[in-house]
């Protein structure tokens, strides 16, 4: 599902570029259409394999390593609802209400399970921040685009509280036990960039793109976190390509989206060129990901040992988290 989420994130970056540097809106539409198609196909497969049973959903939410991954479903839905609002505001608001409520239920259920010992001995990693921090920030950003300022303020407060609380726990666990994190799970470290990026987008959306001291504060957090990720690149590198590589996609897209908005707000000299350069780099990275994914899928269908390879990837934290 991270393929759909990353594609929606790239569509959001193009949407910001359309609003700031007059990028063609059709590109954003195309990426959101592709994301929606992937979302529908993957959700249908999940439901076909028993995901529609309430007991199976609860079992998935209780999974100590992958329970947070269900939050991908409503997050993609909220992002898509925010994009289509320019065509049908009322319909987008109803869709947003459904997905935001679903995201809230998933986050609350996960937290209730986690605080009662549900995580057990599972190593904490930044992926756990997705449903309880990033989802509220994304909900806030979309609510601002849908002209629902009260909802935007409420969900932003939820994101801030649990970023400070749960984010501290996750970071402390990484400092204390990061060395014991399995290699396949290390790409989730890049998810550290999502909370400041989505939080910054939520704040700038609520203030109509005007940068104030808080907006610059979020920018500082994004830049510093990207610097940390740069030093972590040797640690997150994998021996061979697998679908788990898509865990990198949304952090890159969300960071690019915020920085495009930030560049427009600073109005510094050459900001348009910097925005186009940033967008080009992210698009090139996504192009490589799409190409590698298609090649990998073809190899799995035609190469030897494809069943064993598929089984190995299904048990890979970074792969199934995405």
Tab-separated table of C-alpha atoms in Angstrom:
chain	number	residue	atom	x	y	z
A	1	UNK	CA	0.000	0.000	0.000
A	2	UNK	CA	2.984	2.347	0.338
A	3	UNK	CA	3.134	2.425	-3.483
A	4	UNK	CA	-0.295	4.064	-3.458
A	5	UNK	CA	0.638	6.359	-0.555
A	6	UNK	CA	3.910	7.437	-2.148
A	7	UNK	CA	2.188	8.119	-5.474
A	8	UNK	CA	-0.451	10.230	-3.717
A	9	UNK	CA	2.352	12.086	-1.953
A	10	UNK	CA	4.002	12.818	-5.288
A	11	UNK	CA	0.664	14.036	-6.593
A	12	UNK	CA	0.478	16.356	-3.596
A	13	UNK	CA	3.939	17.729	-4.392
A	14	UNK	CA	2.823	18.468	-7.956
A	15	UNK	CA	-0.340	20.072	-6.586
A	16	UNK	CA	1.778	22.400	-4.465
A	17	UNK	CA	3.975	23.145	-7.477
A	18	UNK	CA	0.839	23.904	-9.486
A	19	UNK	CA	-0.214	26.438	-6.857
A	20	UNK	CA	3.225	28.055	-6.499
A	21	UNK	CA	5.184	27.757	-9.761
A	22	UNK	CA	2.322	27.152	-12.212
A	23	UNK	CA	3.152	23.490	-12.810
A	24	UNK	CA	0.530	21.704	-14.936
A	25	UNK	CA	-2.302	20.484	-12.759
A	26	UNK	CA	-2.882	17.529	-15.069
A	27	UNK	CA	0.294	15.884	-13.742
A	28	UNK	CA	-1.058	15.981	-10.195
A	29	UNK	CA	-4.380	14.608	-11.452
A	30	UNK	CA	-2.581	11.730	-13.171
A	31	UNK	CA	-0.621	10.751	-10.073
A	32	UNK	CA	-3.717	10.856	-7.873
A	33	UNK	CA	-5.609	8.774	-10.437
A	34	UNK	CA	-2.801	6.191	-10.423
A	35	UNK	CA	-2.723	6.216	-6.619
A	36	UNK	CA	-6.489	5.690	-6.442
A	37	UNK	CA	-6.312	2.796	-8.901
A	38	UNK	CA	-3.562	1.106	-6.890
A	39	UNK	CA	-5.491	1.785	-3.684
A	40	UNK	CA	-8.641	0.153	-5.044
A	41	UNK	CA	-6.791	-2.908	-6.396
A	42	UNK	CA	-4.833	-3.494	-3.199
A	43	UNK	CA	-7.840	-2.885	-0.951
A	44	UNK	CA	-9.908	-5.320	-3.044
A	45	UNK	CA	-7.182	-7.949	-2.668
A	46	UNK	CA	-7.081	-7.393	1.094
A	47	UNK	CA	-10.848	-7.768	1.370
A	48	UNK	CA	-10.862	-10.811	-0.920
A	49	UNK	CA	-8.370	-12.540	1.352
A	50	UNK	CA	-10.592	-12.126	4.421
A	51	UNK	CA	-9.990	-8.481	5.300
A	52	UNK	CA	-13.712	-7.790	5.456
A	53	UNK	CA	-14.083	-10.000	8.544
A	54	UNK	CA	-14.079	-7.902	11.711
A	55	UNK	CA	-12.116	-10.570	13.578
A	56	UNK	CA	-9.373	-10.496	10.925
A	57	UNK	CA	-9.190	-6.709	11.084
A	58	UNK	CA	-8.767	-6.865	14.859
A	59	UNK	CA	-6.070	-9.500	14.482
A	60	UNK	CA	-4.243	-7.283	12.005
A	61	UNK	CA	-4.452	-4.306	14.366
A	62	UNK	CA	-3.029	-6.437	17.176
A	63	UNK	CA	-0.030	-7.495	15.108
A	64	UNK	CA	2.994	-6.169	17.053
A	65	UNK	CA	5.065	-5.436	13.962
A	66	UNK	CA	2.573	-4.476	11.269
A	67	UNK	CA	-0.606	-3.307	12.987
A	68	UNK	CA	0.050	0.316	12.043
A	69	UNK	CA	0.009	-0.526	8.309
A	70	UNK	CA	-3.820	-0.447	8.175
A	71	UNK	CA	-3.595	3.332	8.603
A	72	UNK	CA	-2.336	3.563	5.012
A	73	UNK	CA	-5.882	2.918	3.763
A	74	UNK	CA	-7.640	6.005	5.231
A	75	UNK	CA	-4.568	8.216	4.772
A	76	UNK	CA	-4.592	7.673	1.012
A	77	UNK	CA	-8.340	8.244	1.084
A	78	UNK	CA	-7.954	11.591	2.867
A	79	UNK	CA	-5.244	12.774	0.488
A	80	UNK	CA	-7.407	11.878	-2.512
A	81	UNK	CA	-10.444	13.591	-1.012
A	82	UNK	CA	-8.399	16.749	-0.531
A	83	UNK	CA	-7.282	16.671	-4.158
A	84	UNK	CA	-10.732	16.189	-5.689
A	85	UNK	CA	-12.195	19.014	-3.591
A	86	UNK	CA	-11.484	21.456	-6.403
A	87	UNK	CA	-13.963	19.534	-8.542
A	88	UNK	CA	-16.629	18.597	-5.977
A	89	UNK	CA	-16.274	20.210	-2.551
A	90	UNK	CA	-19.346	18.658	-0.941
A	91	UNK	CA	-18.497	15.145	-2.109
A	92	UNK	CA	-14.898	15.593	-0.987
A	93	UNK	CA	-16.059	16.668	2.474
A	94	UNK	CA	-18.206	13.552	2.895
A	95	UNK	CA	-15.380	11.298	1.721
A	96	UNK	CA	-12.939	13.103	4.018
A	97	UNK	CA	-15.293	12.666	6.991
A	98	UNK	CA	-15.454	8.916	6.362
A	99	UNK	CA	-11.692	8.462	5.973
A	100	UNK	CA	-10.784	10.814	8.838
A	101	UNK	CA	-13.142	8.954	11.175
A	102	UNK	CA	-11.634	5.628	10.055
A	103	UNK	CA	-8.111	6.932	10.646
A	104	UNK	CA	-9.109	8.147	14.118
A	105	UNK	CA	-10.643	4.769	15.025
A	106	UNK	CA	-7.556	2.884	13.813
A	107	UNK	CA	-5.201	5.198	15.733
A	108	UNK	CA	-7.258	5.011	18.916
A	109	UNK	CA	-7.527	1.211	18.711
A	110	UNK	CA	-3.794	0.883	18.130
A	111	UNK	CA	-2.910	3.161	21.037
A	112	UNK	CA	-5.319	1.346	23.348
A	113	UNK	CA	-3.674	-1.936	22.350
A	114	UNK	CA	-0.129	-0.597	22.660
A	115	UNK	CA	-0.505	1.031	26.075
A	116	UNK	CA	-1.820	-2.255	27.507
A	117	UNK	CA	1.280	-4.178	26.460
A	118	UNK	CA	0.209	-5.133	22.967
A	119	UNK	CA	3.587	-4.390	21.440
A	120	UNK	CA	5.314	-6.938	23.634
A	121	UNK	CA	8.968	-7.198	22.712
A	122	UNK	CA	8.554	-5.807	19.172
A	123	UNK	CA	11.284	-3.232	18.446
A	124	UNK	CA	9.889	0.260	18.079
A	125	UNK	CA	10.560	2.105	14.829
A	126	UNK	CA	9.215	5.323	13.252
A	127	UNK	CA	6.546	3.420	11.322
A	128	UNK	CA	4.489	3.427	14.513
A	129	UNK	CA	4.213	7.218	14.239
A	130	UNK	CA	2.214	6.976	11.017
A	131	UNK	CA	-1.283	6.386	12.443
A	132	UNK	CA	-0.994	8.464	15.638
A	133	UNK	CA	1.033	11.462	14.409
A	134	UNK	CA	1.218	11.706	10.620
A	135	UNK	CA	-2.435	10.773	10.027
A	136	UNK	CA	-3.753	13.604	12.279
A	137	UNK	CA	-1.413	16.103	10.585
A	138	UNK	CA	-2.571	14.976	7.136
A	139	UNK	CA	-6.164	15.156	8.337
A	140	UNK	CA	-5.548	18.730	9.494
A	141	UNK	CA	-3.979	19.757	6.192
A	142	UNK	CA	-6.853	18.294	4.170
A	143	UNK	CA	-9.439	19.867	6.494
A	144	UNK	CA	-7.902	23.300	5.843
A	145	UNK	CA	-8.131	22.698	2.086
A	146	UNK	CA	-11.785	21.745	2.552
A	147	UNK	CA	-12.441	24.997	4.480
A	148	UNK	CA	-13.028	23.224	7.794
A	149	UNK	CA	-10.775	25.275	10.127
A	150	UNK	CA	-12.224	23.915	13.365
A	151	UNK	CA	-11.568	20.324	12.302
A	152	UNK	CA	-8.092	21.318	11.112
A	153	UNK	CA	-7.270	22.829	14.510
A	154	UNK	CA	-8.605	19.816	16.408
A	155	UNK	CA	-6.687	17.225	14.413
A	156	UNK	CA	-3.523	19.327	14.440
A	157	UNK	CA	-3.667	19.348	18.252
A	158	UNK	CA	-3.931	15.547	18.271
A	159	UNK	CA	-0.891	15.256	16.012
A	160	UNK	CA	1.197	17.621	18.148
A	161	UNK	CA	0.323	15.883	21.427
A	162	UNK	CA	1.145	12.375	20.231
A	163	UNK	CA	4.213	13.497	18.318
A	164	UNK	CA	5.619	14.915	21.550
A	165	UNK	CA	4.520	11.923	23.614
A	166	UNK	CA	4.861	8.864	21.395
A	167	UNK	CA	7.597	10.330	19.245
A	168	UNK	CA	9.758	10.717	22.327
A	169	UNK	CA	9.191	7.051	23.194
A	170	UNK	CA	10.082	5.880	19.677
A	171	UNK	CA	13.184	8.056	19.484
A	172	UNK	CA	14.293	6.947	22.931
A	173	UNK	CA	13.856	3.313	21.932
A	174	UNK	CA	15.904	3.875	18.774
A	175	UNK	CA	18.720	5.485	20.751
A	176	UNK	CA	18.708	2.665	23.295
A	177	UNK	CA	18.087	-0.291	20.985
A	178	UNK	CA	18.593	0.954	17.431
A	179	UNK	CA	21.601	-1.255	16.920
A	180	UNK	CA	19.452	-4.344	17.331
A	181	UNK	CA	16.945	-3.302	14.648
A	182	UNK	CA	16.785	-5.951	11.883
A	183	UNK	CA	18.288	-4.808	8.582
A	184	UNK	CA	14.989	-5.182	6.642
A	185	UNK	CA	13.270	-2.798	9.089
A	186	UNK	CA	15.907	-0.065	8.893
A	187	UNK	CA	14.351	1.727	5.889
A	188	UNK	CA	11.532	2.761	8.244
A	189	UNK	CA	14.017	5.188	9.803
A	190	UNK	CA	13.317	7.496	6.853
A	191	UNK	CA	9.767	7.843	8.193
A	192	UNK	CA	11.237	10.239	10.772
A	193	UNK	CA	10.847	12.990	8.157
A	194	UNK	CA	7.081	12.519	7.798
A	195	UNK	CA	5.860	14.117	11.083
A	196	UNK	CA	7.697	17.454	10.634
A	197	UNK	CA	6.856	17.556	6.908
A	198	UNK	CA	3.156	16.793	7.336
A	199	UNK	CA	2.960	18.981	10.433
A	200	UNK	CA	4.511	21.853	8.491
A	201	UNK	CA	2.082	21.324	5.622
A	202	UNK	CA	-0.838	21.338	8.070
A	203	UNK	CA	0.353	24.580	9.652
A	204	UNK	CA	0.973	26.378	6.348
A	205	UNK	CA	-2.375	25.156	4.973
A	206	UNK	CA	-4.154	26.568	8.033
A	207	UNK	CA	-2.384	29.905	7.492
A	208	UNK	CA	-2.909	30.043	3.723
A	209	UNK	CA	0.738	29.553	2.845
A	210	UNK	CA	1.999	32.441	4.963
A	211	UNK	CA	5.205	31.558	6.809
A	212	UNK	CA	5.383	32.662	10.428
A	213	UNK	CA	7.853	31.688	13.182
A	214	UNK	CA	6.077	28.343	13.670
A	215	UNK	CA	6.314	27.629	9.935
A	216	UNK	CA	10.033	28.371	10.004
A	217	UNK	CA	10.299	26.106	13.042
A	218	UNK	CA	8.822	23.224	11.070
A	219	UNK	CA	11.246	24.004	8.246
A	220	UNK	CA	14.144	23.744	10.676
A	221	UNK	CA	12.876	20.373	11.880
A	222	UNK	CA	12.541	19.093	8.310
A	223	UNK	CA	16.052	20.207	7.338
A	224	UNK	CA	17.625	18.745	10.472
A	225	UNK	CA	15.781	15.440	10.070
A	226	UNK	CA	16.850	15.225	6.421
A	227	UNK	CA	20.432	15.722	7.609
A	228	UNK	CA	20.006	12.807	10.017
A	229	UNK	CA	18.599	10.655	7.190
A	230	UNK	CA	21.588	11.553	5.018
A	231	UNK	CA	23.917	10.074	7.652
A	232	UNK	CA	21.633	7.034	7.994
A	233	UNK	CA	21.662	6.172	4.281
A	234	UNK	CA	24.428	3.559	4.629
A	235	UNK	CA	22.362	1.888	7.375
A	236	UNK	CA	19.056	1.778	5.476
A	237	UNK	CA	20.543	0.499	2.211
A	238	UNK	CA	19.283	-2.964	1.281
A	239	UNK	CA	21.193	-5.748	-0.459
A	240	UNK	CA	18.645	-6.145	-3.238
A	241	UNK	CA	15.464	-4.448	-4.408
A	242	UNK	CA	12.114	-5.448	-2.924
A	243	UNK	CA	8.743	-3.775	-2.499
A	244	UNK	CA	9.846	-2.496	0.901
A	245	UNK	CA	11.838	0.174	-0.930
A	246	UNK	CA	8.566	2.066	-1.301
A	247	UNK	CA	8.800	2.962	2.375
A	248	UNK	CA	11.193	5.689	1.160
A	249	UNK	CA	8.602	7.179	-1.207
A	250	UNK	CA	6.184	9.053	1.036
A	251	UNK	CA	8.895	10.609	3.228
A	252	UNK	CA	10.548	11.950	0.063
A	253	UNK	CA	7.288	13.201	-1.436
A	254	UNK	CA	6.013	14.793	1.790
A	255	UNK	CA	9.344	16.528	2.411
A	256	UNK	CA	9.431	17.839	-1.163
A	257	UNK	CA	5.828	19.019	-0.846
A	258	UNK	CA	6.555	20.999	2.309
A	259	UNK	CA	9.796	22.456	0.953
A	260	UNK	CA	8.015	23.643	-2.202
A	261	UNK	CA	5.490	25.448	-0.026
A	262	UNK	CA	8.287	26.764	2.176
A	263	UNK	CA	10.260	28.101	-0.793
A	264	UNK	CA	7.198	29.944	-2.053
A	265	UNK	CA	6.610	31.427	1.395
A	266	UNK	CA	10.175	32.681	1.758
A	267	UNK	CA	10.042	34.432	-1.621
A	268	UNK	CA	13.834	34.310	-1.779
A	269	UNK	CA	15.728	34.917	-4.977
A	270	UNK	CA	15.576	31.942	-7.338
A	271	UNK	CA	12.936	30.081	-5.312
A	272	UNK	CA	11.063	29.050	-8.476
A	273	UNK	CA	14.190	27.405	-9.900
A	274	UNK	CA	14.835	25.623	-6.601
A	275	UNK	CA	11.247	24.353	-6.556
A	276	UNK	CA	11.522	22.935	-10.074
A	277	UNK	CA	14.900	21.376	-9.269
A	278	UNK	CA	13.511	19.750	-6.125
A	279	UNK	CA	10.484	18.453	-8.006
A	280	UNK	CA	12.705	17.061	-10.774
A	281	UNK	CA	14.919	15.181	-8.308
A	282	UNK	CA	11.927	13.605	-6.552
A	283	UNK	CA	10.334	12.672	-9.884
A	284	UNK	CA	13.554	11.031	-11.028
A	285	UNK	CA	13.675	8.998	-7.811
A	286	UNK	CA	10.083	7.892	-8.292
A	287	UNK	CA	10.815	7.011	-11.910
A	288	UNK	CA	13.582	4.683	-10.745
A	289	UNK	CA	11.247	3.167	-8.152
A	290	UNK	CA	8.496	2.518	-10.707
A	291	UNK	CA	10.975	0.953	-13.144
A	292	UNK	CA	12.579	-1.218	-10.463
A	293	UNK	CA	9.155	-2.322	-9.210
A	294	UNK	CA	8.005	-3.392	-12.658
A	295	UNK	CA	11.247	-5.257	-13.257
A	296	UNK	CA	10.994	-6.940	-9.864
A	297	UNK	CA	7.377	-7.972	-10.508
A	298	UNK	CA	8.320	-9.505	-13.860
A	299	UNK	CA	11.217	-11.379	-12.295
A	300	UNK	CA	8.949	-12.796	-9.593
A	301	UNK	CA	6.567	-14.081	-12.252
A	302	UNK	CA	9.187	-15.649	-14.512
A	303	UNK	CA	12.232	-16.308	-12.344
A	304	UNK	CA	13.042	-19.417	-10.310
A	305	UNK	CA	12.186	-19.584	-6.643
A	306	UNK	CA	9.511	-16.930	-6.917
A	307	UNK	CA	7.352	-18.500	-4.231
A	308	UNK	CA	10.204	-18.551	-1.732
A	309	UNK	CA	11.070	-14.963	-2.597
A	310	UNK	CA	7.476	-13.843	-2.158
A	311	UNK	CA	7.297	-15.583	1.210
A	312	UNK	CA	10.501	-13.919	2.355
A	313	UNK	CA	9.205	-10.479	1.381
A	314	UNK	CA	5.874	-11.087	3.093
A	315	UNK	CA	7.755	-11.458	6.379
A	316	UNK	CA	9.957	-8.421	5.804
A	317	UNK	CA	8.913	-5.531	8.094
A	318	UNK	CA	9.773	-2.833	5.572
A	319	UNK	CA	7.967	-4.695	2.812
A	320	UNK	CA	4.735	-5.407	4.614
A	321	UNK	CA	4.753	-2.063	6.390
A	322	UNK	CA	4.501	-0.513	2.994
